[in-house]
Coordinates of C-alpha atoms in Angstrom, one line a residue:
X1299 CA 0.0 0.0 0.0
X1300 CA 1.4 3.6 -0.8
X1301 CA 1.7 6.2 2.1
X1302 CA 0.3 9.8 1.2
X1303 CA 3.0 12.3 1.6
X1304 CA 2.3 15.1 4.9
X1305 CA 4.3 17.6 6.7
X1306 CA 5.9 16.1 9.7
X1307 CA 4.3 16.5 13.3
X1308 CA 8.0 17.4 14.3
X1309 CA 8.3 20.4 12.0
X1310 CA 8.9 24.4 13.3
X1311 CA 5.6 26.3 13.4
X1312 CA 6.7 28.9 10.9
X1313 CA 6.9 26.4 8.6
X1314 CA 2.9 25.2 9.0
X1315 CA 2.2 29.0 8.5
X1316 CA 4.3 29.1 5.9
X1317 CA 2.7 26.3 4.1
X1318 CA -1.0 27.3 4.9
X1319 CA -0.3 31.3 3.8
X1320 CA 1.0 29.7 0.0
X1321 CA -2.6 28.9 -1.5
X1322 CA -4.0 32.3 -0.7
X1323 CA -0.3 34.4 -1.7
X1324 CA -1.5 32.4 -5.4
X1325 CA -4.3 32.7 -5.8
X1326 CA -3.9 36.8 -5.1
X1327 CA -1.5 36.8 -7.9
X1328 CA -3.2 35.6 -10.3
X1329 CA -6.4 38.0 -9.4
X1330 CA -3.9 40.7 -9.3
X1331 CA -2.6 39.5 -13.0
X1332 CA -6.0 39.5 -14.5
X1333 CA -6.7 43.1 -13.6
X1334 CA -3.7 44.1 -15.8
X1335 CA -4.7 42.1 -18.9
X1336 CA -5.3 44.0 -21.7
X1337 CA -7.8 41.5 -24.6
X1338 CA -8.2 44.6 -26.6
X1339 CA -4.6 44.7 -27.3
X1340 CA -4.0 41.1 -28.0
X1341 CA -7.5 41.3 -30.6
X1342 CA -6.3 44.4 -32.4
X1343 CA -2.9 42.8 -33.4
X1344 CA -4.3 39.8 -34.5
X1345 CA -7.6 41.0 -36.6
X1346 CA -5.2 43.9 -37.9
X1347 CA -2.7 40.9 -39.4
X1348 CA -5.7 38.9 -40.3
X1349 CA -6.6 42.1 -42.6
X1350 CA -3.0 42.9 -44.1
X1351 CA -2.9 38.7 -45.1
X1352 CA -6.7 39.0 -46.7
X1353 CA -6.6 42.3 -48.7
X1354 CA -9.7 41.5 -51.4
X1355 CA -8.8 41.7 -54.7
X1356 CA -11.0 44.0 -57.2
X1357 CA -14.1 41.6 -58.1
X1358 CA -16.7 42.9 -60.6
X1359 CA -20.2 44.0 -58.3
X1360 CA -22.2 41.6 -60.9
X1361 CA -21.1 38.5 -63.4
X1362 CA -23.2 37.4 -65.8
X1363 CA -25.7 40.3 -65.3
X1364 CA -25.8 38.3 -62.0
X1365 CA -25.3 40.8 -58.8
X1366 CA -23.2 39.9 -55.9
X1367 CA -24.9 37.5 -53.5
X1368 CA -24.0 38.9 -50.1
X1369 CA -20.4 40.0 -49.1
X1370 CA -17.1 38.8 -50.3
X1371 CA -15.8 36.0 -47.7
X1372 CA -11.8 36.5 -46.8
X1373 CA -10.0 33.6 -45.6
X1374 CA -6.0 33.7 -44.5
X1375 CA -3.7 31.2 -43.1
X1376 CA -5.4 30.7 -39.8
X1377 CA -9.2 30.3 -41.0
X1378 CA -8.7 28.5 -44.4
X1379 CA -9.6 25.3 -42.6
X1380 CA -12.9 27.1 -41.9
X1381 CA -13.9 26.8 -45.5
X1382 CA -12.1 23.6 -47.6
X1383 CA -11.5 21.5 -43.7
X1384 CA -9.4 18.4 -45.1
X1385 CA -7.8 20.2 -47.7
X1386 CA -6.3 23.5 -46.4
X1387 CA -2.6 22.0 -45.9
X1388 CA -2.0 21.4 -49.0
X1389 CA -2.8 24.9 -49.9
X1390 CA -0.8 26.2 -46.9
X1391 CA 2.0 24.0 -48.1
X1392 CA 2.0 25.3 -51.9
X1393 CA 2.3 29.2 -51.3
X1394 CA -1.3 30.3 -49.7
X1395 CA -1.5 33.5 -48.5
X1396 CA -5.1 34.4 -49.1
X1397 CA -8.8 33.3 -50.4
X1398 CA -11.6 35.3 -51.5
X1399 CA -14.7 33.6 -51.9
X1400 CA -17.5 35.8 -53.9
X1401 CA -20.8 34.7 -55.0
X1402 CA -23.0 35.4 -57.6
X1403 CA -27.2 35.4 -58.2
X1404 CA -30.4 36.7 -59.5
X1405 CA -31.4 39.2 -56.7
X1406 CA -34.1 37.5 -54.3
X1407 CA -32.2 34.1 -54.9
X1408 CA -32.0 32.2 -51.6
X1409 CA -28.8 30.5 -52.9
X1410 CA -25.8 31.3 -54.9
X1411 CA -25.8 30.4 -59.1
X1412 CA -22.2 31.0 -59.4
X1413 CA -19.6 30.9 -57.0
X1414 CA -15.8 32.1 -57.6
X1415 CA -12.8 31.0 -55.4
X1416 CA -10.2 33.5 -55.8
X1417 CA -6.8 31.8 -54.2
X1418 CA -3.7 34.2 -54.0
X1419 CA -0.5 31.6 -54.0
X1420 CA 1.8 34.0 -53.5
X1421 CA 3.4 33.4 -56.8
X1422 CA 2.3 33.0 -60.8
X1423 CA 4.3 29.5 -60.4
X1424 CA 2.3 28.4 -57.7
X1425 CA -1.0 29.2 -58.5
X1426 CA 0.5 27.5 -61.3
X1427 CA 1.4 24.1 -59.4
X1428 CA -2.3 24.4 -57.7
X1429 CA -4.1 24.3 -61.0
X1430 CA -2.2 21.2 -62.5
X1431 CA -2.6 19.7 -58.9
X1432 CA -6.3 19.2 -58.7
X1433 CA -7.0 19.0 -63.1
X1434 CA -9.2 16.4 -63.3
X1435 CA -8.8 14.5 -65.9
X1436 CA -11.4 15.0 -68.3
X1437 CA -10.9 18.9 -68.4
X1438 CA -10.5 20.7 -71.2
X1439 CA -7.9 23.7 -72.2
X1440 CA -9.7 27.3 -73.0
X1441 CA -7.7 29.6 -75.0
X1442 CA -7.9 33.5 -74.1
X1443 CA -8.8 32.7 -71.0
X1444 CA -6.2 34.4 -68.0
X1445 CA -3.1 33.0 -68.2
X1446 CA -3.9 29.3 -68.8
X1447 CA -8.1 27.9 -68.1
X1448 CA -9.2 24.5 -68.0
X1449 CA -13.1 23.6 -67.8
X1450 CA -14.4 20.5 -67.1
X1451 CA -18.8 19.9 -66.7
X1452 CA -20.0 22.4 -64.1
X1453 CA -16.6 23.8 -62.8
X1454 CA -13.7 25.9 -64.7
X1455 CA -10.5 26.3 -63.5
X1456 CA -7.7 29.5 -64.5
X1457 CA -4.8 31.0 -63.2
X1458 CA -4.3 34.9 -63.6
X1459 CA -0.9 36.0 -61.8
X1460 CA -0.7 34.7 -58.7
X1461 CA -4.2 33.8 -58.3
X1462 CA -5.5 30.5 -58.8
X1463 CA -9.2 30.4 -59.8
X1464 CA -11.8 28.5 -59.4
X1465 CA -15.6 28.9 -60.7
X1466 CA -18.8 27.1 -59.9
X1467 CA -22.1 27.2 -61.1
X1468 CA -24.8 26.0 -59.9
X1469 CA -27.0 26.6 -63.0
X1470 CA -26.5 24.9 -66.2
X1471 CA -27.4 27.5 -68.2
X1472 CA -24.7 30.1 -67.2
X1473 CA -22.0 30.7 -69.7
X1474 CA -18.3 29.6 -67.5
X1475 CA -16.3 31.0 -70.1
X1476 CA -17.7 34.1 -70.4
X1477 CA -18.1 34.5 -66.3
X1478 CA -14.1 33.8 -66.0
X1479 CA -13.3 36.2 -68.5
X1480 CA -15.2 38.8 -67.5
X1481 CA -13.6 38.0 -63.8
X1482 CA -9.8 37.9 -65.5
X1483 CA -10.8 41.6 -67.0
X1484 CA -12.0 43.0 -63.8
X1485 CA -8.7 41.8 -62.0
X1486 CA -6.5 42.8 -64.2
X1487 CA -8.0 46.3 -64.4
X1488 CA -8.0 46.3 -60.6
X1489 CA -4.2 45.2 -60.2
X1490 CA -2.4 46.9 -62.8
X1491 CA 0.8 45.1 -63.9
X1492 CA 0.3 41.4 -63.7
X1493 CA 3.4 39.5 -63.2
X1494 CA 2.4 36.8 -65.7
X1495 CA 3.8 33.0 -65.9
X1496 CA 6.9 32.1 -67.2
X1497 CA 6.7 28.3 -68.5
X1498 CA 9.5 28.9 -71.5
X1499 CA 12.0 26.8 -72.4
X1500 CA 14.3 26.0 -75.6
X1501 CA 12.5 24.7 -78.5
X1502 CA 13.5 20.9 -77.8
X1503 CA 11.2 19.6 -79.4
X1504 CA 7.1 19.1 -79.1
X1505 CA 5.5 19.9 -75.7
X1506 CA 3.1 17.2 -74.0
X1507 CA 2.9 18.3 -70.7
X1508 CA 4.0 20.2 -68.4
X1509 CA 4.1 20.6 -64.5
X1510 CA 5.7 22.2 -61.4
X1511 CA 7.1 20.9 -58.5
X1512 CA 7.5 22.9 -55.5
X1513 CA 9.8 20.9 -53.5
X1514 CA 12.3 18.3 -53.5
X1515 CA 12.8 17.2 -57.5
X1516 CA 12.9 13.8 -57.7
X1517 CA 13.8 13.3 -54.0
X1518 CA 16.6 16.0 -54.3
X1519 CA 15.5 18.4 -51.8
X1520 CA 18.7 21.2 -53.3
X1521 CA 15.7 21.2 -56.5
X1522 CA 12.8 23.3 -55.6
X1523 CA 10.8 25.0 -57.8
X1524 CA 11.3 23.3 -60.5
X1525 CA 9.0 23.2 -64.1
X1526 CA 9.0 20.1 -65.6
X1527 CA 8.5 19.5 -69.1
X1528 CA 7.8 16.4 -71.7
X1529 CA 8.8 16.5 -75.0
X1530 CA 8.2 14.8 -78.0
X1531 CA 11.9 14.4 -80.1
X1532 CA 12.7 12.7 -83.1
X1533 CA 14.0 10.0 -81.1
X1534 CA 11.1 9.9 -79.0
X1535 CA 9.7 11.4 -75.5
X1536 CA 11.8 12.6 -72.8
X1537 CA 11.8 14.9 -70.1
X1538 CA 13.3 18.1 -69.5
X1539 CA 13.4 20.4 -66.4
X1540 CA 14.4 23.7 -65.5
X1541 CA 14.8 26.5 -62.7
X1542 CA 14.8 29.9 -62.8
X1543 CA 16.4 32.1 -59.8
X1544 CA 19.0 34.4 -59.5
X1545 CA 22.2 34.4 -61.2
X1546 CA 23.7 33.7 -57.4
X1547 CA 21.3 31.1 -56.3
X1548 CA 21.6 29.1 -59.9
X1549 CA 25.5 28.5 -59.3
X1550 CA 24.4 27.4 -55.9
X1551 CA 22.0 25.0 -56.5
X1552 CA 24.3 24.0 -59.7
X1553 CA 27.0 23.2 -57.8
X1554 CA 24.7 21.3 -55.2
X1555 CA 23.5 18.8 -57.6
X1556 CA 27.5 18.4 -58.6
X1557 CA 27.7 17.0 -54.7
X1558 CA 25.1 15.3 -54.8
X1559 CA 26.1 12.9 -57.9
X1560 CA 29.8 13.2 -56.9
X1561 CA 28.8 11.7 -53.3
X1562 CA 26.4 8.9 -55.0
X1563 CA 29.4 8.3 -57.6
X1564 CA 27.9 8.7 -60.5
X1565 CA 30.2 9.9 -63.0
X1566 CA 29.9 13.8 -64.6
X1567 CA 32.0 14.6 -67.3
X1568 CA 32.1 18.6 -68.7
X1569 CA 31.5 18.8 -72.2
X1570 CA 31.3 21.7 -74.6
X1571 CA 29.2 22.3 -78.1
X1572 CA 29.7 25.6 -80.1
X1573 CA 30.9 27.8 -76.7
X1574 CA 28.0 26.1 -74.6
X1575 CA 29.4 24.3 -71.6
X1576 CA 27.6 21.7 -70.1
X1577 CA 27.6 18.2 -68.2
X1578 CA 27.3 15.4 -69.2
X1579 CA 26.0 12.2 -66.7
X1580 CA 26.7 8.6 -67.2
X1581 CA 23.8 7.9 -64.6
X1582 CA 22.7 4.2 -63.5
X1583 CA 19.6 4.8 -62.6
X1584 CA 18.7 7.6 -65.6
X1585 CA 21.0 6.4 -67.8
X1586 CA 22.4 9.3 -69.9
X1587 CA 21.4 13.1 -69.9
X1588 CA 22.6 16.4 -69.3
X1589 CA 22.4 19.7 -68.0
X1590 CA 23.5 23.5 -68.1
X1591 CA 24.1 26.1 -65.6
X1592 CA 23.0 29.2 -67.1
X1593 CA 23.2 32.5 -66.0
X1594 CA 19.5 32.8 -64.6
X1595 CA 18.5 29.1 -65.3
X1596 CA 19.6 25.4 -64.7
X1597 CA 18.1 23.5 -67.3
X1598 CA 18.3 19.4 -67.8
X1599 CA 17.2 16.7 -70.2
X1600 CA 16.9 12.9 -69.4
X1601 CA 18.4 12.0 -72.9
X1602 CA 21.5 11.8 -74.7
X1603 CA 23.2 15.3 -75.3
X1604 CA 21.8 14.9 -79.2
X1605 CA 23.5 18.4 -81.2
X1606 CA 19.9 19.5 -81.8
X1607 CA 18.8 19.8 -78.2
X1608 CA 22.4 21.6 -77.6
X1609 CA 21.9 23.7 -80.5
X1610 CA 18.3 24.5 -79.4
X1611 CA 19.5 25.3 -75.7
X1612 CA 22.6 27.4 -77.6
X1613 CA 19.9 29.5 -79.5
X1614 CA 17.5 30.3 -76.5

């Protein structure tokens, strides 16, 4: 049997006072604490970074001749769960730093007929990532549409800058095309200068498909934002990637990926064509490609350095 643990009979007085005075002495600091805590202080910082992280963008007052069905709906970082629960870390993971949710419909309507997502990723390249992400696969490309627009039955999907957008209706007549590009219009009126996508790279060959990568390239995590790219060649398909950074930040994550197949052994050897240096890999596991550390861009192929693709890369 365990023995409960008590002051000793056999200790000094001022000790028993001491002990029963304690509980009281606490319990008066933490009333006297309480009087000098300040909630109004603690609320004003936080709703005042809530506001700087959700500034609306500029949304048209009707779409479709449809006018605005009740406020727009601002979610940041710390409420996101709030509206897509389940899903908000992948957005809070790929660049997230806002959502605007607007809604559209006939005025007396008891529910929405069109609903527009508006998600700011922080960068064209993520909002970018985001859209190829969640494509289903039986969506359609739009041309003129924002920067790039997919639609697919009752949903349409388009990046504009760094907003990813997404566009519901809830009424089978409504037009989606004509609802996103009267959005696009609005926001690009309403920002100014757009800072628009950047998916080029040398003409090596015919595009298939393309996608981005936030982090860790094929489990190299030196490779982060990287655009991927399949081509058709005469030889057949391959795939070609690329990053685009600063002339600093390329030689460092060029020399990185040196390292990194130095350490694994696998054998580079630097080659040049016509003044354009580059590196070729005798690789196990890819077999053998190349790649070139540009000025602004590291750029790599998973095939053979053919002439054409060097000559290509040479003349970009």
């Amino acid at each position: 049997m365990s023995k409960a643990i008590l002051p000793s009979l056999d200790a000094p007085v001022w000790s028993r006072w001491l002990l029963s005075l304690l509980l009281p002495l606490m319990a008066g600091a933490i009333w006297w604490q309480g009087q000098h805590f300040d909630p109004g202080l603690v609320q004003l910082q936080a709703s005042a970074q809530a506001q700087a992280k959700t500034k609306l963008p500029p949304l048209p007052d009707a779409l479709l001749g449809l006018p605005r069905f009740g406020p727009p709906r601002p979610y940041n970082a710390d409420n996101l769960y709030e509206y897509i629960n389940g899903h908000a870390e992948y957005y809070l993971s790929s660049g997230f730093t806002g959502l605007t949710v607007v809604e559209y419909a006939t005025a007396g309507a008891q529910q929405p007929q069109l609903v527009a997502n508006l998600y700011h990723m922080g960068e064209p390249l993520f909002a970018f990532g985001a859209l190829m992400d969640e494509l289903s696969p039986e969506a359609q490309p739009l041309e003129g549409i924002g920067s790039m627009a997919f639609a697919s039955g009752d949903g349409l999907n388009l990046i504009l800058g760094p907003y990813y957008i997404q566009l519901s209706r809830f009424d089978a007549q409504l037009d989606l095309a004509q609802a996103a590009e009267a959005l696009a219009t609005s926001l690009r009126q309403g920002l100014g200068q757009i800072e628009e996508l950047d998916l080029s790279f040398p003409r090596l060959g015919r595009p298939l498909a393309t996608y981005f990568v936030k982090e860790a390239y094929r489990g190299m995590g030196f490779l982060n934002q990287v655009l991927e790219r399949q081509f058709q060649g005469p030889e057949g398909e391959f795939t070609a990637f690329q990053i685009l950074d600063s002339a600093e930040q390329i030689q460092i994550t060029g020399q990185a990926l040196l390292d990194f197949l130095s350490q694994d052994g696998i054998a580079v050897e630097q080659a040049e064509h016509q003044g354009l240096s580059y590196y070729r890999v005798d690789d196990p596991y890819e077999g053998e490609w190349f790649f070139v550390i540009g000025k602004t861009r590291l750029l790599g192929t998973f095939t053979a350095p053919e002439p054409s693709l060097l000559q290509a890369i040479r003349a970009d």
